[in-house]
Coordinates of C-alpha atoms and ligand atoms in Angstrom, one line a residue:
M1 CA 2.6 20.8 0.9
P2 CA -1.0 19.6 0.8
L3 CA -1.4 15.9 -0.2
I4 CA -4.3 16.5 -2.5
N5 CA -3.9 18.9 -5.4
E6 CA -5.3 19.8 -8.8
T7 CA -3.8 16.6 -10.4
H8 CA -6.1 14.4 -8.3
Q9 CA -9.4 16.0 -9.4
A10 CA -11.8 13.3 -10.3
N11 CA -13.4 15.2 -13.2
L12 CA -10.1 15.8 -15.1
Q13 CA -10.3 14.7 -18.7
S14 CA -7.5 14.0 -21.1
W15 CA -7.6 14.8 -24.9
L16 CA -6.2 11.3 -25.4
P17 CA -9.1 9.0 -26.4
S18 CA -7.7 5.9 -24.6
A19 CA -7.5 7.7 -21.3
Q20 CA -11.2 8.4 -21.3
P21 CA -13.1 5.2 -20.3
T22 CA -13.8 4.7 -16.6
G23 CA -12.4 1.6 -15.0
I24 CA -9.0 1.8 -16.7
D25 CA -5.8 1.6 -14.7
F26 CA -4.0 4.6 -16.2
P27 CA -6.3 7.7 -16.3
I28 CA -4.8 11.2 -16.1
Q29 CA -4.9 11.1 -12.3
N30 CA -2.5 8.1 -12.1
L31 CA 0.6 8.8 -14.3
P32 CA 2.9 5.9 -13.1
F33 CA 6.5 5.4 -14.2
A34 CA 8.2 2.4 -15.9
S35 CA 11.3 1.5 -17.9
F36 CA 10.5 0.1 -21.4
K37 CA 11.9 -0.5 -24.8
R38 CA 10.2 -0.6 -28.2
K39 CA 10.0 -4.1 -29.6
D40 CA 11.6 -2.8 -32.9
N41 CA 14.3 -0.8 -31.2
G42 CA 16.4 -2.2 -28.3
R43 CA 17.1 1.1 -26.4
A44 CA 15.5 1.1 -23.0
T45 CA 14.2 4.4 -21.6
C46 CA 11.7 5.6 -19.0
G47 CA 8.1 6.6 -19.5
V48 CA 4.8 7.5 -18.0
A49 CA 1.5 5.6 -18.7
I50 CA -1.6 7.3 -19.9
G51 CA -4.5 5.3 -21.3
D52 CA -3.0 2.6 -23.5
Q53 CA 0.0 4.8 -24.4
I54 CA 3.4 5.7 -22.8
I55 CA 4.9 9.1 -22.8
D56 CA 8.6 8.6 -23.7
L57 CA 10.4 10.9 -21.3
S58 CA 13.6 10.9 -23.2
I59 CA 11.8 12.4 -26.2
L60 CA 9.7 14.7 -24.0
S61 CA 12.8 16.2 -22.5
T62 CA 14.0 17.4 -25.9
K63 CA 10.7 19.2 -26.6
D64 CA 9.8 22.7 -25.6
L65 CA 7.1 21.6 -23.2
L66 CA 8.7 21.5 -19.8
S67 CA 10.7 23.9 -17.7
G68 CA 12.3 24.2 -14.2
L69 CA 12.1 21.2 -11.9
A70 CA 9.8 19.3 -14.3
L71 CA 12.4 19.5 -17.1
E72 CA 15.2 18.4 -14.7
A73 CA 13.0 15.5 -13.7
A74 CA 12.3 14.4 -17.3
K75 CA 16.0 14.7 -18.1
A76 CA 16.9 12.5 -15.2
A77 CA 14.3 10.0 -16.5
S78 CA 15.9 10.0 -20.0
S79 CA 17.9 7.0 -19.0
H80 CA 17.3 3.2 -19.1
Q81 CA 16.0 3.1 -15.5
L82 CA 14.5 5.5 -13.0
N83 CA 17.2 5.7 -10.3
A84 CA 18.4 9.2 -11.2
L85 CA 14.8 10.5 -11.1
M86 CA 14.1 8.6 -7.9
A87 CA 17.2 10.3 -6.3
L88 CA 15.9 13.8 -7.1
G89 CA 13.2 13.9 -4.5
T90 CA 9.5 14.9 -4.1
A91 CA 9.7 18.4 -5.4
Y92 CA 11.0 17.2 -8.8
W93 CA 8.5 14.2 -9.1
S94 CA 5.7 16.5 -8.2
A95 CA 6.6 19.2 -10.7
L96 CA 6.8 16.6 -13.5
R97 CA 3.4 15.1 -12.5
L98 CA 1.8 18.6 -12.5
A99 CA 3.3 19.5 -15.9
L100 CA 2.2 16.2 -17.5
S101 CA -1.2 16.4 -16.0
R102 CA -1.7 20.0 -17.5
A103 CA -0.3 19.0 -20.9
L104 CA -2.6 15.9 -21.1
R105 CA -5.9 17.8 -20.1
S106 CA -8.5 18.4 -22.7
D107 CA -8.0 22.1 -22.3
A108 CA -4.3 21.9 -23.3
S109 CA -3.5 24.0 -26.4
A110 CA -3.4 22.4 -29.8
L111 CA 0.4 23.0 -29.9
V112 CA 1.0 21.3 -26.6
Q113 CA -1.2 18.3 -27.6
A114 CA 0.7 18.0 -30.9
Q115 CA 4.1 18.1 -29.2
L116 CA 3.1 15.6 -26.6
A117 CA 1.5 13.3 -29.2
E118 CA 5.0 13.0 -30.7
C119 CA 6.3 11.5 -27.5
L120 CA 3.6 8.7 -27.3
V121 CA 4.3 5.0 -27.8
A122 CA 1.6 2.3 -27.7
Q123 CA 1.9 0.0 -24.7
S124 CA 1.3 -2.9 -27.1
Q125 CA 4.5 -2.0 -28.9
V126 CA 6.9 -2.3 -25.9
E127 CA 8.6 -4.7 -23.6
Y128 CA 9.2 -3.7 -20.0
A129 CA 12.4 -3.8 -18.0
L130 CA 12.9 -3.5 -14.2
P131 CA 12.0 0.1 -13.3
A132 CA 15.2 0.6 -11.4
Q133 CA 18.5 -0.9 -10.8
I134 CA 17.7 -2.5 -7.4
G135 CA 20.7 -2.2 -5.2
D136 CA 19.2 -3.8 -2.1
Y137 CA 16.0 -5.6 -1.5
T138 CA 14.5 -6.0 2.0
D139 CA 11.3 -8.0 2.6
F140 CA 9.1 -7.1 5.5
Y141 CA 6.4 -9.1 7.2
T142 CA 3.7 -6.4 7.8
S143 CA 0.5 -8.5 7.8
V144 CA -0.2 -9.8 11.3
H145 CA -2.8 -12.1 9.8
H146 CA -0.1 -13.7 7.5
A147 CA 2.4 -13.9 10.4
T148 CA -0.2 -15.6 12.6
N149 CA -1.4 -18.1 9.9
I150 CA 2.1 -19.0 8.9
G151 CA 3.2 -19.2 12.5
K152 CA 0.4 -21.7 13.3
L153 CA 1.7 -24.0 10.5
F154 CA 5.4 -23.7 11.3
R155 CA 5.1 -23.5 15.1
P156 CA 1.6 -24.7 16.2
D157 CA 2.5 -24.1 19.9
N158 CA 3.9 -20.6 19.3
P159 CA 2.4 -18.9 16.3
L160 CA 3.1 -15.2 16.7
L161 CA 6.5 -14.5 18.2
P162 CA 6.6 -11.8 21.0
N163 CA 8.6 -9.3 19.0
Y164 CA 6.0 -9.1 16.2
K165 CA 3.9 -6.3 17.7
W166 CA 6.9 -4.2 18.6
V167 CA 9.3 -4.6 15.7
P168 CA 8.6 -4.3 11.9
I169 CA 10.1 -7.7 11.1
G170 CA 12.1 -8.0 7.9
Y171 CA 15.1 -9.8 6.3
H172 CA 17.5 -8.8 3.6
G173 CA 16.6 -10.5 0.4
R174 CA 18.3 -11.0 -2.9
A175 CA 18.1 -8.2 -5.6
S176 CA 19.7 -10.1 -8.5
S177 CA 16.8 -12.5 -9.0
I178 CA 14.0 -9.9 -9.1
G179 CA 12.5 -9.9 -12.6
V180 CA 9.8 -7.8 -14.3
S181 CA 6.2 -9.0 -15.0
G182 CA 6.3 -11.8 -17.7
Q183 CA 9.1 -13.5 -15.9
S184 CA 9.3 -17.3 -16.1
F185 CA 11.4 -19.1 -13.6
V186 CA 12.6 -22.7 -12.9
R187 CA 11.2 -24.6 -10.0
P188 CA 13.9 -24.6 -7.3
K189 CA 15.6 -27.6 -6.0
G190 CA 17.1 -27.9 -2.5
Q191 CA 17.1 -29.7 0.8
I192 CA 13.8 -30.9 2.1
M193 CA 13.0 -32.7 5.4
P194 CA 10.0 -35.0 4.7
P195 CA 7.5 -35.3 7.6
G196 CA 8.7 -38.0 10.0
A197 CA 12.1 -38.5 8.4
T198 CA 15.3 -38.2 10.3
E199 CA 17.4 -37.0 7.4
P200 CA 16.7 -34.5 4.6
I201 CA 16.4 -35.4 0.9
F202 CA 17.5 -33.4 -2.1
G203 CA 15.0 -32.6 -4.8
A204 CA 12.6 -30.2 -6.5
S205 CA 10.3 -28.2 -4.3
K206 CA 6.8 -29.8 -4.1
R207 CA 5.4 -26.9 -2.0
L208 CA 6.1 -23.9 -4.3
D209 CA 4.0 -20.9 -3.3
I210 CA 3.1 -17.3 -4.1
E211 CA 3.3 -14.3 -1.9
L212 CA 0.9 -11.3 -2.7
E213 CA 3.0 -8.3 -1.8
L214 CA 3.5 -4.6 -2.7
G215 CA 7.0 -3.4 -3.5
I216 CA 8.0 0.0 -2.2
F217 CA 10.7 1.9 -4.2
V218 CA 12.9 4.1 -2.2
G219 CA 13.5 7.6 -3.7
A220 CA 16.1 9.9 -2.3
G221 CA 18.3 7.9 0.1
N222 CA 19.9 8.8 3.4
A223 CA 23.6 9.0 4.4
L224 CA 25.1 6.2 6.4
G225 CA 24.6 6.9 10.1
Q226 CA 21.6 9.4 9.5
P227 CA 18.3 7.8 10.4
I228 CA 15.1 8.9 8.7
A229 CA 12.5 10.2 11.1
M230 CA 8.8 9.3 10.7
T231 CA 8.0 12.9 9.7
Q232 CA 10.4 12.6 6.7
A233 CA 9.9 9.0 5.9
E234 CA 7.4 9.3 3.1
D235 CA 9.5 11.9 1.3
H236 CA 12.0 9.1 0.8
V237 CA 9.5 6.9 -1.0
F238 CA 9.1 7.2 -4.8
G239 CA 6.2 4.8 -5.3
I240 CA 4.7 1.4 -5.2
C241 CA 4.5 -1.7 -7.5
L242 CA 3.1 -5.2 -7.2
L243 CA 5.5 -7.9 -6.0
N244 CA 5.1 -11.7 -6.1
D245 CA 7.7 -13.2 -3.6
W246 CA 7.7 -16.8 -4.9
S247 CA 8.5 -19.1 -1.9
A248 CA 9.4 -22.8 -1.6
R249 CA 7.7 -23.8 1.6
D250 CA 9.4 -27.2 2.0
L251 CA 12.9 -25.6 1.6
Q252 CA 11.8 -22.8 4.0
A253 CA 10.6 -25.1 6.8
W254 CA 14.0 -26.9 6.9
E255 CA 16.3 -23.9 6.5
Y256 CA 14.6 -21.0 8.2
Q257 CA 15.9 -21.4 11.7
P258 CA 18.0 -19.7 13.1
L259 CA 18.8 -17.0 10.5
G260 CA 15.5 -16.8 8.4
P261 CA 14.7 -17.3 4.7
F262 CA 17.5 -18.0 2.3
L263 CA 17.2 -20.4 -0.7
A264 CA 13.4 -20.7 -0.2
K265 CA 13.0 -17.2 -1.4
N266 CA 16.0 -16.0 -3.5
F267 CA 15.5 -18.0 -6.7
A268 CA 12.9 -15.5 -8.2
S269 CA 10.7 -12.5 -7.3
T270 CA 8.5 -10.8 -9.8
I271 CA 7.4 -7.1 -9.8
S272 CA 5.0 -5.2 -12.0
P273 CA 6.6 -2.8 -14.5
W274 CA 4.6 0.3 -13.4
V275 CA 5.4 2.2 -10.3
V276 CA 2.5 4.3 -8.9
T277 CA 3.8 7.3 -7.1
L278 CA 2.8 8.0 -3.5
E279 CA 1.4 11.4 -4.7
A280 CA -1.0 9.5 -7.1
L281 CA -2.2 7.4 -4.1
A282 CA -3.0 10.4 -1.9
P283 CA -6.8 10.2 -2.3
Y284 CA -6.6 6.6 -1.0
R285 CA -4.8 7.3 2.3
V286 CA -6.6 6.0 5.4
A287 CA -6.1 6.1 9.1
F288 CA -3.5 3.7 10.6
N289 CA -5.3 1.9 13.4
R290 CA -3.7 -0.3 16.0
P291 CA -6.0 -2.2 18.3
E292 CA -6.1 -0.6 21.8
S293 CA -5.3 -4.0 23.3
D294 CA -2.0 -4.2 21.3
P295 CA 1.2 -2.4 22.2
Q296 CA 1.2 1.0 20.6
P297 CA 4.2 1.8 18.3
M298 CA 7.2 3.1 20.1
A299 CA 7.8 6.9 19.8
Y300 CA 10.3 6.6 17.0
L301 CA 7.6 4.7 14.9
D302 CA 4.8 7.1 15.7
S303 CA 3.6 10.4 14.2
A304 CA 0.3 12.2 14.0
H305 CA 0.4 12.1 10.2
N306 CA 1.0 8.3 10.3
R307 CA -1.9 7.8 12.6
E308 CA -4.2 10.1 10.6
Q309 CA -3.4 8.9 7.1
G310 CA -0.3 6.7 7.0
A311 CA -2.1 3.6 5.6
F312 CA -3.4 3.1 2.0
D313 CA -6.6 1.4 0.9
I314 CA -5.3 -0.5 -2.2
Q315 CA -7.4 -3.3 -3.5
L316 CA -5.3 -6.5 -4.1
Q317 CA -6.2 -9.5 -6.1
V318 CA -4.5 -12.9 -7.0
N319 CA -5.5 -14.7 -10.2
Y320 CA -4.6 -18.2 -11.1
L321 CA -4.2 -19.5 -14.7
T322 CA -3.4 -23.2 -15.3
P323 CA -2.1 -24.7 -18.5
Q324 CA -5.5 -26.3 -19.0
M325 CA -7.2 -22.9 -18.7
K326 CA -4.7 -21.4 -21.2
Q327 CA -5.5 -24.2 -23.7
S328 CA -9.2 -23.8 -23.4
G329 CA -9.0 -20.0 -23.6
L330 CA -10.5 -19.5 -20.1
A331 CA -9.9 -16.5 -18.0
A332 CA -7.8 -16.7 -14.8
S333 CA -9.6 -17.7 -11.6
T334 CA -9.5 -15.2 -8.7
I335 CA -8.3 -17.0 -5.6
C336 CA -7.8 -14.0 -3.2
Q337 CA -9.0 -10.5 -2.8
T338 CA -8.0 -8.1 0.0
S339 CA -6.8 -4.6 0.8
Y340 CA -3.5 -3.1 1.8
Q341 CA -5.2 -1.2 4.6
H342 CA -5.0 -4.3 6.9
A343 CA -1.2 -4.1 7.2
Y344 CA 0.1 -3.9 10.8
W345 CA 2.9 -1.5 9.9
T346 CA 2.9 1.4 7.5
I347 CA 5.3 2.4 4.7
A348 CA 6.6 5.2 6.8
Q349 CA 7.3 2.8 9.7
M350 CA 9.1 0.4 7.4
V351 CA 11.4 3.2 6.2
T352 CA 12.0 4.7 9.6
H353 CA 12.7 1.3 11.3
H354 CA 15.0 0.2 8.4
T355 CA 17.2 3.3 9.0
V356 CA 16.9 3.8 12.8
N357 CA 20.2 2.1 13.3
G358 CA 21.9 4.3 10.7
C359 CA 21.5 1.9 7.8
N360 CA 21.6 3.8 4.5
L361 CA 18.8 3.4 1.9
Q362 CA 19.6 4.2 -1.7
A363 CA 17.5 5.4 -4.7
G364 CA 16.0 2.3 -6.3
D365 CA 16.2 0.1 -3.2
L366 CA 13.1 -2.1 -3.0
L367 CA 11.1 -2.8 0.3
G368 CA 8.6 -5.7 0.1
S369 CA 5.5 -5.3 2.3
G370 CA 5.4 -9.0 3.2
T371 CA 2.5 -11.2 2.2
L372 CA -0.6 -9.0 2.6
S373 CA -3.2 -11.5 3.9
G374 CA -6.3 -9.9 5.3
P375 CA -8.3 -10.9 8.4
T376 CA -10.3 -13.7 6.8
L377 CA -9.1 -16.9 5.0
D378 CA -10.4 -15.8 1.6
Q379 CA -8.2 -12.7 2.0
A380 CA -5.0 -14.8 2.4
G381 CA -2.2 -13.9 0.0
A382 CA -0.4 -17.3 -0.1
L383 CA -1.4 -20.8 -1.1
I384 CA -0.1 -22.2 2.2
E385 CA -2.7 -20.2 4.0
L386 CA -5.5 -20.7 1.4
T387 CA -5.0 -24.5 1.6
A388 CA -4.3 -24.8 5.3
G389 CA -0.8 -26.0 4.7
G390 CA -1.7 -28.1 1.7
K391 CA -4.4 -30.0 3.4
N392 CA -7.5 -28.4 1.8
P393 CA -7.0 -27.9 -2.0
I394 CA -8.6 -24.8 -3.6
T395 CA -11.0 -25.4 -6.5
L396 CA -10.5 -23.1 -9.5
A397 CA -13.3 -21.8 -11.7
N398 CA -13.0 -24.6 -14.2
G399 CA -13.1 -27.3 -11.5
E400 CA -9.3 -28.0 -11.3
T401 CA -7.8 -28.1 -7.9
R402 CA -4.5 -27.0 -6.5
T403 CA -2.6 -27.1 -3.2
F404 CA 0.7 -25.6 -4.4
L405 CA 2.0 -24.4 -7.8
E406 CA 2.3 -26.9 -10.6
D407 CA 4.6 -26.6 -13.6
G408 CA 3.2 -24.2 -16.3
D409 CA 0.9 -22.4 -13.8
T410 CA 0.8 -18.6 -14.1
I411 CA -0.1 -16.2 -11.4
I412 CA -1.4 -12.7 -12.2
L413 CA -1.5 -10.1 -9.4
K414 CA -3.6 -7.0 -9.8
A415 CA -4.2 -3.9 -7.7
W416 CA -6.3 -0.8 -7.9
C417 CA -7.8 2.0 -5.9
E418 CA -11.4 3.2 -6.1
K419 CA -13.9 5.2 -4.1
S420 CA -16.6 7.7 -4.8
G421 CA -15.3 11.3 -5.3
A422 CA -11.9 10.1 -6.7
A423 CA -10.7 8.7 -10.0
R424 CA -10.1 4.9 -10.0
I425 CA -6.4 4.2 -10.6
G426 CA -4.7 0.8 -11.2
F427 CA -1.3 -0.8 -11.0
G428 CA -1.4 -2.9 -14.1
E429 CA -0.4 -6.6 -13.7
C430 CA 2.4 -8.7 -12.2
V431 CA 2.6 -11.9 -14.2
G432 CA 4.9 -14.9 -13.5
T433 CA 5.0 -18.5 -14.7
V434 CA 6.6 -21.6 -13.2
L435 CA 8.9 -23.8 -15.4
P436 CA 9.8 -27.4 -14.6
A437 CA 12.8 -28.0 -12.4
K438 CA 16.1 -28.5 -14.2
Ligands
MN501 MN1 7.8 -12.3 1.3

């Protein structure tokens, strides 16, 4: 199936006024999915964003607008979360996308427009839930720049471990503490080994950090014992959201050897409500380049498709909002801007490597990309890198400085794709706030 189709055409226009302006996140070419509930009615259901509205898929599936696979897909999404839709696979997701695209176009019939209008809910009138029941969460480490920067701070003599350029490194994280944008979480406490001390102390983390990541939602899973080959890997991916993997660096430094992150990471992780499908991202695929001087991916992690267009040029941004900025009504201060195209391993390689030993992925599983730092320091996706381990505070737009997160601070992640000849699409926001330790 061709990756680019009629739903990607940059000149498509919707009859919906709020989907018209350029520069918005949710034009007719995007059509991302979320779970939401109306503020005046507690029932959660799934929907698709268009302009400043949501198409309620549980209402849509009762109308006479869809048929075939698209109707089956909308029925599967007439649930409080997206797992059943995710499990159906690419043919269903694609059929629903095409049907919605056609029904939203300015040349749709008056009857179609009237029926679809009855399915719309204003985004301002809803609260979001987690898009899926996340059975398992695995966090990767796919930025070689982040791995090198962090490695220098944790192991100055041995920054990048020798396995990094061969193995897509990851660890199994905790799904229960993943929350949706708007999440507030309590500053974690734990064991900390102060510099120069011989025994650890117990207390609240003083080096609480962010991690700018993308979250990859698994669609149809695989049976236990049945690896997913590179040529099929992307068929098992439903879409991508934003992910902030909050990290307590002082807890991490003391606990991480020998088995990796544990309490430094599992107290909270925040994702954006909207999941942008891989199909919507097709115009933003780019070649996956591995420097010639580096080991090339082993055969099981290689494919022609992956080399030609396995990476994605997604613009990523971290914005910082302090309590003082909130009080003064100031806008958040941008502290990092980078692109996903710098990642050392692709989404397909993450899926294939995760299953190569027979491990089974399930619909709704979440794979974190790892902190997506780019090649230069202003492209670093964590405070520990931006401040050189807390030594060089960053200065925000209003003159305040920070090394690590302070109580009341809010972080807003954003992502979008744009280039000439394609419609700009966005991911919305991923917002989280630190509460004082208890
Ligand atoms: Mn992480």
